[in-house]
Coordinates of C-alpha atoms in Angstrom, one line a residue:
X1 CA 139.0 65.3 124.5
X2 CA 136.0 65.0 126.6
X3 CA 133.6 62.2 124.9
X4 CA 129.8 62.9 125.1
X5 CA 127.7 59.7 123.8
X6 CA 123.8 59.4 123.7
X7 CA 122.3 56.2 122.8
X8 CA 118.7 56.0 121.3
X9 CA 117.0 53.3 119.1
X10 CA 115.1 54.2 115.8
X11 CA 112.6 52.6 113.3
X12 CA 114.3 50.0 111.2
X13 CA 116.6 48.6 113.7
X14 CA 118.9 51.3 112.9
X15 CA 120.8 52.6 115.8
X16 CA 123.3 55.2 116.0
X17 CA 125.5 56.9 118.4
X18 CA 126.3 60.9 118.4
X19 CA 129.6 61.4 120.2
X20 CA 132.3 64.4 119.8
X21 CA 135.3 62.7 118.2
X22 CA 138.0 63.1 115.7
X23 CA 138.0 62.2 112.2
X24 CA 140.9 62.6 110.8
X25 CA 142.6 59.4 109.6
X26 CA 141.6 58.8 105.9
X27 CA 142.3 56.3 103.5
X28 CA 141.8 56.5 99.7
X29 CA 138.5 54.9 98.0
X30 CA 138.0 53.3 95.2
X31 CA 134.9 52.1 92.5
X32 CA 134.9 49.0 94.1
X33 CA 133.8 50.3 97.6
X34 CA 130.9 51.8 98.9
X35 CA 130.4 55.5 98.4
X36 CA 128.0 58.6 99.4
X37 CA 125.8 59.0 96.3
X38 CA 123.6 61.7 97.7
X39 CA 123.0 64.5 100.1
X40 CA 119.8 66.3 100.9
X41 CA 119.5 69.7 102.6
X42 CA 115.7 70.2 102.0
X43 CA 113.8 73.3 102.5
X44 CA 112.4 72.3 106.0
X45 CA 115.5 72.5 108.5
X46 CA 115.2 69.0 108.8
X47 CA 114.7 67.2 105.8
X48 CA 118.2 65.8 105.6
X49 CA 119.0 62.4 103.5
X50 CA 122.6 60.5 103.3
X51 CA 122.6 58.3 100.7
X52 CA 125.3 55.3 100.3
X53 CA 125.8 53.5 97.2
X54 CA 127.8 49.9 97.2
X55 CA 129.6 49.7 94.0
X56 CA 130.9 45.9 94.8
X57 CA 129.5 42.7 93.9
X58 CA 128.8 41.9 97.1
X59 CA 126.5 42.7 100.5
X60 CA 128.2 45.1 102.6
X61 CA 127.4 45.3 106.1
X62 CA 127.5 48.8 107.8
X63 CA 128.4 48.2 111.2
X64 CA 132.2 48.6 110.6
X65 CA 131.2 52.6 109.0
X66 CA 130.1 55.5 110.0
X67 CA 129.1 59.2 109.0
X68 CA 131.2 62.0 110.5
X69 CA 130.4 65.5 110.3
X70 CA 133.3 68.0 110.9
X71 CA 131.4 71.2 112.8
X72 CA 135.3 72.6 113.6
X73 CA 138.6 71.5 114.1
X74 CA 137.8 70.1 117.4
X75 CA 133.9 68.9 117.0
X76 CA 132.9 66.7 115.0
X77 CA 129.9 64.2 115.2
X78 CA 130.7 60.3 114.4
X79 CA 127.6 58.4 113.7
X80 CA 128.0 54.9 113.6
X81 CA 125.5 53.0 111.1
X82 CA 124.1 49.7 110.8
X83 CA 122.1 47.7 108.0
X84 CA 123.3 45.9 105.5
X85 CA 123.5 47.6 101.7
X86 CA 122.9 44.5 99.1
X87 CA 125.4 44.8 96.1
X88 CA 124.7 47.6 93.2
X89 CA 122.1 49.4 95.5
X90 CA 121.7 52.0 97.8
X91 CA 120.9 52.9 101.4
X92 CA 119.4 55.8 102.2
X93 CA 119.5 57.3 105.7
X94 CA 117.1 60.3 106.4
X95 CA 117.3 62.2 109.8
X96 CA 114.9 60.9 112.2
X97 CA 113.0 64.1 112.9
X98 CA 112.2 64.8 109.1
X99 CA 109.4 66.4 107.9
X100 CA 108.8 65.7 104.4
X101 CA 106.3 62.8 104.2
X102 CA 108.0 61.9 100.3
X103 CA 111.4 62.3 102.1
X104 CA 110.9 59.8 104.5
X105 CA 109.2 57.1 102.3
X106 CA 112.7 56.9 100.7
X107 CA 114.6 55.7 103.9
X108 CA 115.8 52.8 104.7
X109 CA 117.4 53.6 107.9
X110 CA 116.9 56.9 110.3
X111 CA 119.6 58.5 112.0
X112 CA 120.5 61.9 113.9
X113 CA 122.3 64.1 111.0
X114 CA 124.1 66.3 112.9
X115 CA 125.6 66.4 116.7
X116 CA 122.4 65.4 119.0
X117 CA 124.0 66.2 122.0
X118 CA 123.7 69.6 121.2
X119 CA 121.1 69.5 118.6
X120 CA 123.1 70.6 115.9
X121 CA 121.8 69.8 112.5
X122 CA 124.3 69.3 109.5
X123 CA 123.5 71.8 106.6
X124 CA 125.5 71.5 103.8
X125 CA 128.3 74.0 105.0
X126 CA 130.3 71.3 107.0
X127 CA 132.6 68.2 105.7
X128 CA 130.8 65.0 105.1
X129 CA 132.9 61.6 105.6
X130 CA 132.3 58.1 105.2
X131 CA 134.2 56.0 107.5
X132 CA 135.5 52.7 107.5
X133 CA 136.5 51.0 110.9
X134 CA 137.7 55.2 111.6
X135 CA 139.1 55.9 108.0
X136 CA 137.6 58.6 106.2
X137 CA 137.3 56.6 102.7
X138 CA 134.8 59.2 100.8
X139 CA 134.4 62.8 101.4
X140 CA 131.8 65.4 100.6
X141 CA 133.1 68.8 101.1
X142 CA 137.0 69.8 102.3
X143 CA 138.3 68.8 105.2
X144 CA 138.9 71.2 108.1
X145 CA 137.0 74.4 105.7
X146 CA 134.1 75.5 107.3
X147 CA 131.2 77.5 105.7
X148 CA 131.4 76.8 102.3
X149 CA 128.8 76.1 100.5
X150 CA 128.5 72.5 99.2
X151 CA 125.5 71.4 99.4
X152 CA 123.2 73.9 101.4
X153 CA 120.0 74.0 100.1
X154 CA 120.2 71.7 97.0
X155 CA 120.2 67.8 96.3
X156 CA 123.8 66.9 95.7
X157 CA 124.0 64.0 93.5
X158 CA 127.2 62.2 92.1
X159 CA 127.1 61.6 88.5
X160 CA 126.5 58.3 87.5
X161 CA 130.5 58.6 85.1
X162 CA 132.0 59.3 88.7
X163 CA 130.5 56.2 90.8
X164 CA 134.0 56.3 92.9
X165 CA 134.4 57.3 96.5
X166 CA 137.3 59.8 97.4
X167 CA 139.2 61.0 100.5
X168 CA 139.4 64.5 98.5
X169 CA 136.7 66.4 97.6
X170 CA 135.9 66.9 93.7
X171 CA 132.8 69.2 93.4
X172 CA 132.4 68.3 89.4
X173 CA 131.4 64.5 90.4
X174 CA 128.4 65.8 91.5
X175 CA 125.1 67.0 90.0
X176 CA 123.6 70.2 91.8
X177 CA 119.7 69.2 91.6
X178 CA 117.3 71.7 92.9
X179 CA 116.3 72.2 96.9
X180 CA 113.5 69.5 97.6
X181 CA 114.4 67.4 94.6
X182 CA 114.1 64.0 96.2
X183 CA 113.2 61.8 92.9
X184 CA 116.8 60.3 93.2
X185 CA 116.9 59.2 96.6
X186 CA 117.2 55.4 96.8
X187 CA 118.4 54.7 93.1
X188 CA 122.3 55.9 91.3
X189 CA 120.1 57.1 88.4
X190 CA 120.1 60.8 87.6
X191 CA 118.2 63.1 84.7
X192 CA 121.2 63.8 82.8
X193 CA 124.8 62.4 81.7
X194 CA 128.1 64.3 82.2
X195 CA 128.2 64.7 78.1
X196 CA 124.6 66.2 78.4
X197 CA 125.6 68.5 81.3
X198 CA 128.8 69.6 79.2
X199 CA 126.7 70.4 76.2
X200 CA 124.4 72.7 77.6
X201 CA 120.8 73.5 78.6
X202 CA 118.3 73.5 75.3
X203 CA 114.6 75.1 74.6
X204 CA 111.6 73.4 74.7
X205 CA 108.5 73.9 73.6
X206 CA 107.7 75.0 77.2
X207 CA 110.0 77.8 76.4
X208 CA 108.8 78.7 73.2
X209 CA 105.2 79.0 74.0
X210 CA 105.9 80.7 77.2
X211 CA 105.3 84.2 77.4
X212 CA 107.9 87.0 77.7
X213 CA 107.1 88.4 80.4
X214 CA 103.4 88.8 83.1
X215 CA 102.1 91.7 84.3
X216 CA 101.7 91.4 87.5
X217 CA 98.6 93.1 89.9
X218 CA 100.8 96.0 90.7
X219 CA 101.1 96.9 86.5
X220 CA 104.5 96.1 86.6
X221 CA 105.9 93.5 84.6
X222 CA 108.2 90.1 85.2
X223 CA 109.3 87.4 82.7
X224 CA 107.4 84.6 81.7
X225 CA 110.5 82.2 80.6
X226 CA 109.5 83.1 76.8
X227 CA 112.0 84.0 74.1
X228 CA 112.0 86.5 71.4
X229 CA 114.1 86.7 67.9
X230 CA 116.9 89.2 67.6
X231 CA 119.2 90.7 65.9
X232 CA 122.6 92.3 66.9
X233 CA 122.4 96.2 66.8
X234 CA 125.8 96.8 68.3
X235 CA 128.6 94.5 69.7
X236 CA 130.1 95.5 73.2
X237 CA 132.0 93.1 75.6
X238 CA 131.5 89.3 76.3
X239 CA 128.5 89.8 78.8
X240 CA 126.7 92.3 76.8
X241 CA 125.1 93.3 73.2
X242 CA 122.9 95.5 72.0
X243 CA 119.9 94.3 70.1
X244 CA 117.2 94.7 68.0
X245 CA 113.9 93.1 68.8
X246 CA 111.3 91.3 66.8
X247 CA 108.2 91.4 68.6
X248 CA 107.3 95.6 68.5
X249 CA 104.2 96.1 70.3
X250 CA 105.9 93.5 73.6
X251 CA 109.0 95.7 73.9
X252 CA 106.9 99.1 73.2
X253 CA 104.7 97.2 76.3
X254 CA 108.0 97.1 78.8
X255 CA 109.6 100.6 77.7
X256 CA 112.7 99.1 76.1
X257 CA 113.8 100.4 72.9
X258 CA 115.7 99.2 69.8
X259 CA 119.5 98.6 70.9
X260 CA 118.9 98.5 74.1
X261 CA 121.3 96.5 75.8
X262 CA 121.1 93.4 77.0
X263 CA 123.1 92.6 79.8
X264 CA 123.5 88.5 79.9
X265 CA 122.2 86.5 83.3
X266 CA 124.4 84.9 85.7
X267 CA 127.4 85.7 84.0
X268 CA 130.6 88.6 84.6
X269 CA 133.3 88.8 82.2
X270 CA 136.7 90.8 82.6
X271 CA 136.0 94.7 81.0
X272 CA 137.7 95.3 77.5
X273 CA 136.6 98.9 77.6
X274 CA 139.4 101.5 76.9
X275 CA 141.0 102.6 80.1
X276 CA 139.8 99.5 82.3
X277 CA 141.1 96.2 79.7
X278 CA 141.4 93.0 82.1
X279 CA 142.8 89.9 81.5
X280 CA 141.0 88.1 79.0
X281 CA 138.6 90.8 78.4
X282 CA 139.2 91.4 75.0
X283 CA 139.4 87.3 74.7
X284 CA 135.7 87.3 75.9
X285 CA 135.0 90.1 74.4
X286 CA 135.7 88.7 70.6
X287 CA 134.2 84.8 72.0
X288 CA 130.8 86.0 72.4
X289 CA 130.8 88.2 69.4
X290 CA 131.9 85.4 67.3
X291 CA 129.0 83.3 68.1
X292 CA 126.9 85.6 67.6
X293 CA 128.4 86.7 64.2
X294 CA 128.6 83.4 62.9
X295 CA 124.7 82.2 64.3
X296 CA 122.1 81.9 62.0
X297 CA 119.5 82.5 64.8
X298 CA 119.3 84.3 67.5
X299 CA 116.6 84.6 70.5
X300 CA 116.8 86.2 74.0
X301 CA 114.6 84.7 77.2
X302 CA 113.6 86.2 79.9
X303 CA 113.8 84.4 83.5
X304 CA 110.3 83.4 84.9
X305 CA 109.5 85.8 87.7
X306 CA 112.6 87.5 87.4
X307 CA 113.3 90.9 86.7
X308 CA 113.4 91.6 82.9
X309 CA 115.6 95.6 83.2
X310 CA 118.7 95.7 85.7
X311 CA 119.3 99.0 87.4
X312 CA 120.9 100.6 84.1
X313 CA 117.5 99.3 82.2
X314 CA 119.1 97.0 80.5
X315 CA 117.3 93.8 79.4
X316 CA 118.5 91.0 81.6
X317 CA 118.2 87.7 79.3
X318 CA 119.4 84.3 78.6
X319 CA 121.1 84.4 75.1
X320 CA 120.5 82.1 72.5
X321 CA 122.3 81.3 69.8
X322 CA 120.8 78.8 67.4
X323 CA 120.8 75.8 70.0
X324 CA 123.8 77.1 72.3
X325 CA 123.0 79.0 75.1
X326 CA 125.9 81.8 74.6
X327 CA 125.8 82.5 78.7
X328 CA 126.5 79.1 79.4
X329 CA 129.4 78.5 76.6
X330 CA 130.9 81.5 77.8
X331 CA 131.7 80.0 81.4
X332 CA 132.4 76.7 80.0
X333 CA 135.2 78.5 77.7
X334 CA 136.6 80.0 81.2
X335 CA 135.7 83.4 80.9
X336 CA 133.2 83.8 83.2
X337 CA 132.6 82.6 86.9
X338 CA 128.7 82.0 87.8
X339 CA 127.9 85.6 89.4
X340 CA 125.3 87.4 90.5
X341 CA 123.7 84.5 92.9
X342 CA 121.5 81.3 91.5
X343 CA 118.6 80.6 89.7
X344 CA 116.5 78.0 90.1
X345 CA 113.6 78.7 87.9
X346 CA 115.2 78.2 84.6
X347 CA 115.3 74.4 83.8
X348 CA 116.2 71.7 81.5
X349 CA 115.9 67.9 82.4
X350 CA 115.6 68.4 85.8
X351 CA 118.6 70.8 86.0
X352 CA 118.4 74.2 86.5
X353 CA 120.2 76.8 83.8
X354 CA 122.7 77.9 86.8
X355 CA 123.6 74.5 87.5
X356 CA 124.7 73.7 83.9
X357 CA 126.7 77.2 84.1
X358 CA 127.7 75.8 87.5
X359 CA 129.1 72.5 86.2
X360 CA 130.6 74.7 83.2
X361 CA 133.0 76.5 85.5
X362 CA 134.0 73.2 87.0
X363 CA 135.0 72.2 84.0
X364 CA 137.0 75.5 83.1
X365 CA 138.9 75.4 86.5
X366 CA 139.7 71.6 86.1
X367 CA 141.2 72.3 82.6
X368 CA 142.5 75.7 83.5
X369 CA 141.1 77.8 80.8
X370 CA 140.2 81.5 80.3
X371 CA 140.3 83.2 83.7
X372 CA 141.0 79.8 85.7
X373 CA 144.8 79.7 84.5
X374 CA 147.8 81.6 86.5
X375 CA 147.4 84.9 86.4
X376 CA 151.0 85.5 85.9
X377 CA 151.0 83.1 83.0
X378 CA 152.8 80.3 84.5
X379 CA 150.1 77.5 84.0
X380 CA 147.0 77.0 82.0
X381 CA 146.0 78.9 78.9
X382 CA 147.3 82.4 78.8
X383 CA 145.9 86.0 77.3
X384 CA 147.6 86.9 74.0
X385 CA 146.7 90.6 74.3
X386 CA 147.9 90.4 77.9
X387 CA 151.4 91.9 79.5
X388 CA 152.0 89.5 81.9
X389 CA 155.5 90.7 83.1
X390 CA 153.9 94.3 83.8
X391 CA 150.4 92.9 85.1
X392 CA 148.7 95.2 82.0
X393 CA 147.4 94.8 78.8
X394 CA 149.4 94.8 75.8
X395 CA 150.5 98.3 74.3
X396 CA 148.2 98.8 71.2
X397 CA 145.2 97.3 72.3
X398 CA 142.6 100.1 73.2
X399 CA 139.5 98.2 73.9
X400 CA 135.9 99.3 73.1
X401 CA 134.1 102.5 73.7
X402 CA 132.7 101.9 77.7

């Protein structure tokens, strides 16, 4: 393959070379090593950070790694780096042509993140290696896959429980931090511990004093991130309830009557309706009902500037149940996927509410529960009301009214 190479010196004595190579040889990390910790796509094209963390008890000098970015199966750009990472600390390189001002106070290095010869800017849809004299030792993103999204528009940070590098991508070692969230650049601390991540967003008094929703100059109204007590009115499926709602003269204010549905934000469970019953549907279905049966208080909140009626004027809501946030145990429980895009409004210790659901699915596939297992039964948990031989649901089971 044809080599093109371009040599240019940077601030910091760092210098790098962008060429068009291969990457493929790879070789496992381990704790003791030195790892990626972070990766920045910021909102301006080119606010891009790599940072490395050395996890050894001793000085590593870079000049035997480098950073490789896979574009295709034939393009990738191998950027060789050079400094020297003192032992337990970072080194953070941010791409020369930045233009956050608090982005690049927290270098300690500059290089080209992308392929310079053809001014092609990494952006979080493309593999992510760390190399070791041309092993591939740690690894953000899979391998010769293209266009997923792994850290586009977001601060990808590696939990501080997962301080390993890997040749094979594992998306729940990492925190998903807001776009622009560059408070963790240059340290391996984060905002919140796996356990925290795994229990679930909580309200605040932020939340509690917020409003429920703001009218806005054209008289139409959004949410204000505030919550309201309810009651159950009616039970329907595991992303949906109908309720009754405390506050009178707010929900006479945005047109929604008693019952009205509430249909539950950034989740999809299977249907358990008669005539369209999908595999764990009525499993969902009787999860969420449980909780709320057996809660002794229940509040729904509204998304800040979001929209508080979907198309079918239901209420669109996070769902609270005493301190759990029923949306969220829901996809931990594996019977939802995150749907219906991200939100990034919605937060709790620096983590937005999608995030946690985000994390919450990683830990459903990884133990393959709910949805995540086979869906002809042949590995993780499995649907008792669920026909697996015929692909159906069980004979008897009707589901609820639709």
């Amino acid at each position: 393959m044809k080599k093109a190479m371009k040599l240019f010196f940077l601030p910091l004595f760092i210098l790098s070379i962008v060429s068009l190579v291969s990457c493929n040889s790879s070789q496992q990390g381990n704790e003791n090593s030195l790892m990626i910790s972070e990766v920045v796509d910021g909102t301006e094209r080119k606010d891009l950070a790599v940072e490395l963390y050395n996890n050894t008890d001793k000085e590593i000098d870079l000049s035997t790694y480098s950073l490789c970015i896979q574009f295709s199966e034939e393009v990738s750009s191998d950027i060789p780096l050079s400094g020297v990472v003192k032992a337990k600390e970072t080194f953070v390189f941010v791409h020369k042509d930045a233009i956050s001002d608090e982005l690049k106070a927290k270098a300690n290095g500059f290089i080209f993140i992308g392929l310079e010869s053809n001014n092609i800017l990494y952006n979080g849809k493309q593999p992510l290696a760390l190399k070791k004299e041309n092993k591939r030792i740690d690894l953000v993103g899979t391998w010769d896959s293209f266009g997923i999204d792994y850290a586009t528009d977001r601060t990808l940070t590696r939990k501080k429980e997962f301080l390993f590098a890997r040749n094979t991508f594992d998306e729940y070692d990492w925190i998903r931090y807001n776009t622009d969230e560059f408070s963790y650049l240059g340290t391996i601390d984060v905002s919140v511990t796996e356990k925290e991540l795994l229990e679930g967003p909580r309200l605040e008094e932020k939340d509690l004093s917020a409003p429920f929703s703001i009218q806005q100059e054209n008289g139409q109204y959004l949410g204000g991130g505030g919550v309201m007590d309810v009651e159950v009115a009616f039970y329907v499926d595991g992303d949906t309830t109908g309720f009754n709602y405390s506050d009178t003269k707010e929900i006479a204010k945005l047109e929604i009557e008693q019952g009205t549905k509430v249909r539950y934000q950034n989740i999809d469970t299977p249907e358990s309706y008669e005539g369209n019953i999908q595999r764990f549907g009525i499993v969902a279905k009787n999860y969420t009902n449980r909780i709320l049966r057996t809660a002794l208080e229940l509040k729904v909140q509204t998304t800040i500037n979001g929209a508080i009626k979907d198309t079918f004027s239901r209420v669109l809501a996070w769902v609270w149940a005493d301190e759990k946030l029923v949306n969220f145990e829901v996809v931990k429980r594996g019977y939802s996927e995150v749907a219906f895009g991200s939100n990034d409004i919605m937060m709790y210790k620096g983590v937005s509410y999608t995030s946690y659901l985000y994390n919450a699915m990683l830990y459903a596939e990884k133990k393959q529960l709910g949805i995540h297992g086979d869906i002809n039964g042949k590995y993780g948990e499995t649907d008792p009301y669920w026909d697996y031989e015929n692909g159906h649901v069980k004979d008897g089971y009707k589901g609820n009214e639709k």
